[in-house]
């Protein structure tokens, strides 16, 4: 790798004058920890570990930390493990109607900033796992702008139930099929016992694996490191390589903002589009760009590139192939190789080399799994940005890989401000074919923090057999594992801030048009003016502690829903 073996030439920010107040106090502590005094002059590296005992997503990270730390020592650095909060949607989504799911992303960023900036450490190796850890850590890298490598820590193995493949996506979907009577409760229990057979993130192309691919496309992860089977020899080898590489990056002063250029974000967006990745990638990549002050409009990139980028891989849940097949075919490295004519090939990466240099000599393992540009799965975009009178800023839709027959939907609104009434209405038959289910009050401010209720409603519609005859509109977000029905998500401005979604009434006509990329409310403007004059903001939910801080400071989605000063929202 570029720069490997260069002699140290620059002063480290972590080195204090010998005998000074800062040096003496720190030396006393580190002597007690068994750190030799001479090591105080070496690069000091944070090993960021976002883990806990709560979920399988990150239960293995404690076993990866020693591998990275030893590699850092071998390369002439001193490692320090840094812990952060560790969210998993299936576990930490239980409380506060799911409000901790997105909000902890920004908590991770601040969990990293405090110890790393407070101690003036020189670099970071970030162990990424469940989906909020990836953007949270990338946002910290962009904000702090010290040498950083992302290490994707792998996806979980799935299992079988009654002779059929089963993974956590099937359990998620099945839970709503039980609600509507499509699946027996005992079968759901049996599926849940077999769905996850190892540590790691959700095995499909959910948000975690989408963002692991994006990490490599951004240049922030080592080539060939994502996606990868959790705790495999390959994963551990990349973790050790990252530990060695980060020390040289510190000496070379190769920082995230050298890598996170507009071209790098274009590469990441292209990669996500080419696999039909998670809608959540949009706001998370925008948040990274915002923290890094890059000036990239990620929403506009998705909007302009989606008609141009063909889909090259058919991965669950949007397609039918498994992540193991994608990895064995060459994973993100193979995808970038196939996409290279469409990419900024001169974008710099954590290797110190360009993307094109990293891909020199690499061959795709299976061109049926990861197709070339001239033989795609489809040229129709799997992810689209919609705008219109109901989504003046943005709305997102995942269309799947097949040609949709329902490219235009016109229906009558049926409105819900909470998840449970919507689920009950689906169960008792109140929701009928031709309805547009409006789920509002679930945005970054209104939720707060975009809890996971919208995904449950989508799966309930599917379980009730309404997936093809009912559309849905929400200012909430969808799990990366959701690819059912005609659903426009993350509508902005959100209802809680007076967005047009707040003005919709039962029976209003709504049109969703994929060809014009519009979602519109067919109500006369004078009637909307009357409704707007009568509208009052809803009472804040969970208005204390962390969620209060988040709600008061979260920016709109086009800024990535990052935390800002209240006078800058």
XYZ file of C-alpha atoms in Angstrom:
569
model
C 0.000 0.000 0.000
C 1.065 3.548 -0.711
C 3.307 5.018 1.939
C 3.878 1.728 3.781
C 7.286 1.768 5.463
C 7.779 5.547 5.319
C 9.637 6.976 8.294
C 7.697 9.220 10.708
C 8.126 12.854 9.729
C 5.395 14.809 11.477
C 4.495 15.719 15.018
C 1.581 13.780 16.442
C -1.194 15.773 18.066
C -1.230 13.225 20.911
C 2.371 13.940 21.935
C 2.757 16.429 24.788
C 6.022 18.043 25.989
C 7.790 15.623 28.304
C 7.326 16.626 31.941
C 4.401 18.958 31.203
C 1.125 18.847 33.124
C -0.670 16.934 30.344
C 2.231 14.516 29.834
C 2.733 13.787 33.535
C -0.905 13.122 34.388
C -1.379 10.888 31.371
C 1.883 9.055 31.995
C 0.819 8.261 35.554
C -2.388 6.641 34.309
C -0.713 4.759 31.468
C 2.048 3.467 33.707
C -0.679 1.932 35.872
C -2.120 0.327 32.726
C 1.252 -1.214 31.863
C 1.957 1.032 28.861
C 5.744 1.625 28.570
C 6.787 5.240 28.751
C 8.490 5.070 25.359
C 5.148 4.124 23.777
C 3.813 7.553 24.633
C 5.533 8.907 21.520
C 3.878 6.413 19.149
C 0.643 6.907 17.154
C -2.301 6.399 19.486
C -5.190 4.646 17.780
C -8.809 4.319 18.912
C -10.351 0.925 18.230
C -14.033 1.870 18.159
C -16.177 -0.992 19.427
C -19.946 -0.479 19.150
C -21.083 -3.668 20.898
C -23.062 -5.076 23.802
C -24.637 -8.336 24.942
C -28.061 -7.307 23.649
C -27.947 -8.636 20.078
C -26.178 -11.042 17.750
C -25.369 -8.166 15.370
C -22.303 -7.163 17.372
C -21.836 -9.966 19.899
C -18.562 -10.977 18.205
C -16.821 -7.602 18.166
C -15.065 -8.192 21.483
C -13.240 -11.089 19.786
C -12.144 -8.853 16.901
C -10.723 -6.080 19.083
C -7.614 -8.075 20.190
C -6.804 -8.874 16.545
C -6.872 -5.208 15.583
C -4.989 -4.086 18.690
C -2.162 -6.563 18.121
C -1.827 -5.481 14.498
C -1.607 -1.845 15.610
C 1.145 -2.731 18.088
C 3.019 -4.721 15.438
C 2.913 -1.682 13.132
C 4.321 0.628 15.817
C 1.169 2.119 17.302
C -0.600 2.034 20.649
C -4.261 0.901 20.603
C -7.049 2.030 22.927
C -10.477 0.428 22.830
C -13.308 2.997 22.773
C -16.872 1.869 23.509
C -20.076 3.417 22.185
C -23.774 2.739 22.509
C -24.776 -0.282 20.420
C -28.216 -0.270 18.766
C -30.042 -3.131 17.073
C -33.455 -2.370 15.589
C -34.917 -5.702 16.698
C -33.841 -5.071 20.305
C -33.591 -1.321 20.950
C -36.610 -0.639 18.727
C -38.929 -1.954 21.439
C -39.090 1.193 23.580
C -40.514 4.641 22.784
C -42.242 3.334 19.639
C -38.868 2.732 18.011
C -37.531 6.240 18.582
C -34.120 4.991 19.693
C -33.491 3.276 16.356
C -32.361 6.296 14.332
C -31.527 8.690 17.164
C -28.712 6.485 18.474
C -26.871 6.940 15.180
C -26.029 10.484 16.248
C -25.373 9.341 19.797
C -22.677 6.996 18.440
C -21.062 9.933 16.641
C -20.889 11.892 19.876
C -19.832 8.815 21.872
C -16.796 8.677 19.586
C -16.060 12.395 19.566
C -15.854 12.767 23.340
C -13.070 10.236 24.128
C -11.170 10.545 20.853
C -11.078 14.342 20.747
C -10.804 14.629 24.506
C -7.685 12.446 24.542
C -6.396 13.809 21.209
C -5.931 10.338 19.743
C -4.338 10.191 16.308
C -6.494 7.757 14.330
C -9.405 5.323 14.441
C -10.239 1.791 13.373
C -14.034 1.519 13.484
C -15.611 -1.924 13.863
C -18.922 -1.673 12.019
C -21.883 -3.963 12.538
C -25.607 -3.222 12.877
C -26.859 -0.578 10.504
C -26.755 2.564 12.692
C -23.160 1.891 13.764
C -21.901 2.335 10.203
C -23.192 5.866 9.531
C -22.622 6.870 13.159
C -18.962 5.938 12.865
C -18.589 7.422 9.366
C -20.143 10.667 10.616
C -17.595 10.774 13.448
C -14.765 10.189 10.978
C -16.032 12.992 8.761
C -16.539 15.341 11.705
C -13.236 14.701 13.516
C -11.220 14.313 10.296
C -8.470 12.133 11.712
C -7.143 9.059 9.857
C -9.838 6.368 9.948
C -10.513 2.915 8.499
C -13.906 1.223 8.604
C -13.842 -2.554 9.223
C -17.057 -4.352 8.187
C -17.472 -7.130 10.744
C -19.660 -9.406 8.745
C -23.133 -10.826 8.258
C -24.792 -13.644 10.165
C -25.460 -17.177 8.981
C -29.118 -18.074 8.471
C -30.888 -21.399 9.010
C -33.682 -23.718 7.912
C -37.176 -24.396 9.185
C -39.273 -27.298 7.874
C -36.811 -27.747 5.025
C -36.974 -24.095 3.899
C -34.384 -21.341 4.224
C -35.199 -18.907 7.020
C -33.491 -15.697 8.108
C -34.403 -12.700 10.235
C -36.194 -11.038 7.294
C -38.584 -13.999 7.173
C -39.187 -13.681 10.926
C -39.862 -9.942 10.601
C -42.326 -10.498 7.756
C -43.844 -13.534 9.477
C -44.642 -11.596 12.650
C -47.110 -9.427 10.709
C -48.445 -12.444 8.802
C -49.386 -13.922 12.185
C -51.302 -10.714 12.961
C -53.360 -11.071 9.782
C -53.822 -14.837 10.098
C -51.642 -15.813 7.137
C -49.054 -17.647 9.313
C -49.496 -19.867 12.327
C -47.996 -18.490 15.544
C -46.148 -21.745 16.286
C -44.467 -21.595 12.888
C -43.269 -18.075 13.649
C -41.826 -19.291 16.946
C -40.107 -22.171 15.161
C -38.699 -19.836 12.501
C -37.337 -17.473 15.159
C -35.389 -20.353 16.735
C -33.542 -21.095 13.497
C -33.235 -17.767 11.678
C -29.909 -16.555 13.125
C -27.111 -19.112 13.377
C -24.084 -16.914 14.046
C -23.155 -13.378 15.049
C -23.253 -10.625 12.461
C -25.653 -8.254 10.753
C -28.837 -9.247 8.922
C -27.864 -11.561 6.106
C -29.861 -9.884 3.324
C -29.274 -6.619 1.505
C -30.637 -4.560 4.378
C -29.190 -1.288 5.537
C -26.084 -2.793 7.142
C -24.853 -4.686 4.067
C -25.873 -1.791 1.792
C -23.736 0.571 3.848
C -20.857 -1.900 4.086
C -20.813 -1.862 0.279
C -20.993 1.939 0.417
C -17.995 2.058 2.800
C -15.843 0.317 0.225
C -17.226 2.449 -2.613
C -16.472 5.611 -0.600
C -12.891 4.433 -0.168
C -13.201 4.220 3.621
C -12.793 0.425 3.882
C -10.037 -1.802 2.556
C -10.656 -3.382 -0.867
C -12.403 -6.743 -0.664
C -13.597 -6.335 2.911
C -17.362 -6.163 2.365
C -19.745 -7.870 2.616
C -18.108 -10.753 4.454
C -19.133 -13.712 6.600
C -18.816 -12.779 10.266
C -15.774 -14.239 12.061
C -14.437 -15.860 8.881
C -10.689 -16.019 8.245
C -11.197 -13.433 5.515
C -12.910 -11.005 7.893
C -10.242 -11.421 10.578
C -7.477 -10.945 8.000
C -8.992 -7.649 6.887
C -9.343 -6.531 10.502
C -5.638 -7.189 11.092
C -4.708 -5.468 7.838
C -6.703 -2.414 8.920
C -4.813 -2.328 12.222
C -1.503 -2.291 10.409
C -2.606 0.187 7.775
C -3.995 2.813 10.164
C -0.579 3.472 11.712
C 0.896 4.397 8.338
C -2.157 6.507 7.548
C -1.427 8.526 10.691
C 2.164 9.141 9.616
C 0.957 9.984 6.090
C -1.777 12.260 7.533
C -4.337 10.654 5.199
C -7.639 11.906 6.579
C -11.328 11.194 5.828
C -11.919 14.528 4.111
C -9.119 13.653 1.671
C -11.190 10.590 0.735
C -14.806 11.727 1.196
C -14.955 13.905 -1.913
C -18.027 14.583 -4.079
C -16.696 11.920 -6.445
C -16.527 9.398 -3.615
C -20.175 10.040 -2.731
C -21.128 9.652 -6.372
C -19.344 6.282 -6.348
C -21.194 5.189 -3.218
C -24.588 6.213 -4.601
C -23.845 4.382 -7.857
C -22.899 1.234 -5.950
C -26.052 1.293 -3.794
C -28.260 1.841 -6.846
C -26.593 -1.002 -8.731
C -27.741 -3.541 -6.141
C -31.095 -1.940 -5.252
C -29.818 -1.205 -1.761
C -31.604 0.102 1.316
C -33.519 3.386 1.155
C -31.887 4.278 4.459
C -28.572 4.607 2.628
C -29.801 7.940 1.257
C -30.206 9.802 4.549
C -27.173 8.113 6.127
C -24.833 9.047 3.265
C -26.270 12.575 3.332
C -25.540 12.740 7.062
C -21.907 11.765 6.433
C -21.614 14.411 3.709
C -23.150 17.019 6.029
C -20.791 16.178 8.903
C -17.817 16.278 6.547
C -18.894 19.610 5.023
C -18.421 18.011 1.620
C -21.131 19.880 -0.244
C -22.568 16.716 -1.822
C -26.359 16.631 -2.270
C -26.874 12.890 -1.878
C -30.631 13.077 -2.481
C -30.004 14.823 -5.788
C -27.350 12.233 -6.673
C -29.842 9.409 -6.144
C -32.422 11.334 -8.176
C -30.145 11.983 -11.151
C -28.248 8.691 -11.162
C -31.124 6.247 -10.654
C -32.258 6.383 -14.314
C -28.652 5.846 -15.452
C -27.398 3.044 -13.194
C -28.508 -0.498 -14.096
C -29.026 -3.130 -11.415
C -26.178 -5.667 -11.588
C -27.024 -8.056 -8.733
C -30.293 -9.613 -7.574
C -29.977 -9.908 -3.796
C -32.598 -10.657 -1.180
C -34.933 -8.980 -0.288
C -35.135 -7.093 -3.581
C -33.986 -10.176 -5.556
C -33.526 -13.899 -5.062
C -29.813 -14.490 -4.452
C -28.163 -14.855 -1.063
C -25.377 -12.677 0.323
C -23.034 -15.687 0.382
C -23.317 -15.897 -3.418
C -22.528 -12.201 -3.730
C -19.485 -12.511 -1.473
C -18.196 -15.573 -3.312
C -18.560 -13.731 -6.636
C -16.237 -10.970 -5.403
C -18.598 -8.809 -3.291
C -18.212 -5.015 -3.399
C -14.843 -5.234 -5.125
C -16.383 -7.128 -8.039
C -19.326 -4.740 -8.136
C -16.987 -1.738 -8.356
C -14.987 -3.478 -11.067
C -18.111 -3.924 -13.176
C -19.186 -0.333 -12.483
C -15.754 1.209 -13.078
C -16.658 2.999 -16.364
C -19.376 4.868 -14.432
C -17.253 5.733 -11.396
C -14.748 8.402 -10.404
C -11.795 6.066 -10.849
C -9.329 8.613 -9.457
C -11.031 8.854 -6.086
C -8.540 8.319 -3.254
C -9.020 5.463 -0.780
C -7.666 4.388 2.618
C -4.952 2.387 0.843
C -3.397 5.655 -0.318
C -4.152 4.525 -3.852
C -6.995 5.422 -6.191
C -10.035 3.256 -6.767
C -8.726 2.351 -10.232
C -5.350 1.299 -8.802
C -7.069 -0.864 -6.165
C -9.006 -2.686 -8.895
C -6.052 -3.322 -11.209
C -5.826 -7.029 -12.001
C -8.963 -7.944 -10.062
C -11.304 -10.406 -11.780
C -14.987 -10.909 -11.054
C -15.608 -14.374 -9.632
C -19.051 -14.971 -11.156
C -20.433 -12.605 -13.784
C -23.881 -14.172 -13.496
C -24.163 -13.123 -9.870
C -22.548 -9.694 -10.386
C -23.344 -8.752 -13.965
C -21.387 -6.524 -16.368
C -22.906 -3.206 -17.414
C -23.969 -4.568 -20.810
C -25.847 -7.526 -19.273
C -27.671 -6.142 -16.226
C -30.463 -7.705 -14.205
C -32.597 -4.712 -15.211
C -32.177 -1.180 -16.468
C -35.193 -0.029 -14.468
C -34.175 1.768 -11.249
C -34.877 -0.185 -8.055
C -34.684 2.978 -5.926
C -36.325 6.258 -6.906
C -36.677 9.781 -5.523
C -40.163 11.252 -5.890
C -41.299 14.828 -5.416
C -44.616 16.615 -5.813
C -47.216 18.515 -3.811
C -47.093 15.923 -1.004
C -43.287 15.665 -1.059
C -41.918 19.104 -2.012
C -38.450 18.219 -0.718
C -38.252 14.463 -1.183
C -39.872 11.058 -0.965
C -38.257 7.658 -1.544
C -39.603 4.470 -3.072
C -38.115 1.012 -3.606
C -39.665 -0.494 -6.719
C -38.052 -3.942 -6.879
C -36.373 -5.531 -9.893
C -39.312 -6.491 -12.090
C -41.272 -4.232 -14.397
C -44.121 -2.865 -12.281
C -47.641 -3.006 -13.726
C -48.849 -0.403 -11.217
C -46.672 2.498 -12.308
C -49.487 4.904 -11.487
C -51.741 4.564 -8.468
C -54.696 6.777 -7.630
C -56.595 6.148 -4.439
C -58.452 7.493 -1.428
C -56.462 8.454 1.668
C -57.009 6.702 4.968
C -54.928 8.453 7.621
C -53.211 7.229 10.786
C -51.062 9.090 13.280
C -49.891 5.939 15.090
C -48.927 2.388 14.170
C -51.363 0.353 16.255
C -54.603 1.868 14.900
C -53.287 1.246 11.381
C -52.544 -2.405 12.170
C -56.003 -2.838 13.696
C -57.631 -1.261 10.640
C -55.819 -3.717 8.400
C -56.777 -6.641 10.614
C -60.493 -5.750 10.830
C -60.888 -4.910 7.141
C -61.251 -1.135 7.425
C -58.361 -0.745 4.978
C -59.715 -1.724 1.563
C -58.365 -2.086 -1.993
C -57.931 1.358 -3.532
C -56.866 3.019 -0.292
C -53.664 4.995 0.155
C -52.603 4.400 3.753
C -51.124 7.632 5.147
C -48.812 7.017 8.126
C -47.649 10.345 9.505
C -46.066 11.790 12.604
C -43.184 9.337 12.198
C -40.461 11.643 10.877
C -37.203 12.704 12.540
C -38.975 15.287 14.715
C -42.464 13.809 15.002
C -41.568 10.201 15.806
C -39.251 11.309 17.105
C -36.443 9.707 15.150
C -38.474 7.743 12.590
C -39.427 4.652 14.581
C -40.016 1.361 12.758
C -43.836 1.338 12.769
C -44.154 1.946 9.030
C -42.354 -1.312 8.193
C -44.799 -3.293 10.320
C -47.736 -1.709 8.499
C -46.221 -2.619 5.110
C -45.788 -6.248 6.167
C -49.315 -6.328 7.624
C -50.698 -5.131 4.284
C -48.772 -7.915 2.593
C -50.096 -10.474 5.072
C -53.677 -9.291 4.484
C -53.291 -9.733 0.732
C -53.471 -5.983 0.113
C -49.905 -5.446 -1.097
C -50.916 -5.057 -4.756
C -54.152 -3.111 -4.232
C -53.215 -0.591 -1.544
C -50.482 2.067 -1.666
C -48.833 3.729 1.318
C -47.313 7.098 2.102
C -45.288 7.903 5.229
C -42.848 10.410 6.669
C -41.317 7.516 8.596
C -38.606 5.210 7.381
C -38.646 1.586 6.254
C -36.381 -1.199 7.413
C -33.758 -2.056 4.819
C -35.369 -5.507 4.698
C -38.663 -4.085 3.358
C -39.396 -4.431 -0.347
C -43.159 -4.967 -0.522
C -45.917 -3.014 -2.215
C -46.028 0.557 -3.503
C -44.724 2.581 -0.570
C -43.388 6.147 -0.621
C -41.324 6.647 2.538
C -39.349 9.441 4.210
C -41.661 12.114 2.812
C -40.255 15.558 3.560
C -41.145 18.033 4.967
C -42.581 15.813 7.659
C -46.062 16.226 9.114
C -44.870 17.259 12.582
C -43.225 20.338 11.051
C -46.280 21.303 9.045
C -45.440 19.449 5.844
C -48.248 18.767 3.351
C -48.748 15.272 4.777
C -50.244 16.935 7.873
C -53.056 18.390 5.747
C -54.323 15.131 4.242
C -57.800 14.016 5.311
C -59.584 10.687 4.942
C -61.071 10.385 1.474
C -58.676 12.814 -0.240
C -57.411 11.643 -3.622
C -53.684 10.898 -3.812
C -51.755 9.977 -6.962
C -48.375 8.243 -7.123
C -46.775 8.238 -10.576
C -43.463 6.431 -11.111
C -43.082 7.691 -14.676
C -43.306 11.362 -13.722
C -41.735 10.646 -10.298
C -44.419 12.573 -8.496
C -46.690 12.073 -5.496
C -49.534 14.567 -5.387
C -52.564 15.478 -3.287
C -55.551 16.269 -5.509
C -57.175 18.873 -3.263
C -57.884 22.495 -4.301
C -55.363 25.027 -3.026
C -57.977 27.145 -1.244
C -59.081 24.097 0.779
C -55.443 23.360 1.681
C -55.036 26.980 2.781
C -57.996 26.577 5.161
C -56.572 23.363 6.574
C -53.156 24.926 7.006
C -54.586 27.888 8.898
C -56.361 25.507 11.288
C -53.394 23.159 11.777
C -51.540 23.067 15.085
C -48.337 21.177 15.779
C -48.862 17.896 17.642
C -47.734 17.538 21.221
C -44.149 16.197 21.327
C -43.748 12.495 22.110
C -41.270 11.185 24.713
C -40.227 14.716 25.553
C -37.427 14.044 28.027
C -33.818 12.884 28.131
C -31.981 11.951 24.962
C -35.105 11.887 22.785
C -35.957 15.446 23.794
C -32.446 16.601 22.873
C -32.716 14.777 19.563
C -36.177 16.109 18.690
C -35.205 19.697 19.469
C -32.039 19.637 17.380
C -32.603 17.209 14.508
C -32.364 18.730 11.030
C -34.674 17.821 8.120
C -33.987 14.737 6.024
C -32.377 16.618 3.095
C -29.577 17.471 5.558
C -29.345 13.845 6.677
C -31.339 14.320 9.911
C -28.151 15.290 11.752
C -28.107 17.281 14.974
C -27.642 21.015 14.508
C -27.982 24.229 16.472
C -31.665 25.063 16.861
C -31.210 28.363 15.006
C -29.869 26.513 11.938
C -32.678 24.018 11.365
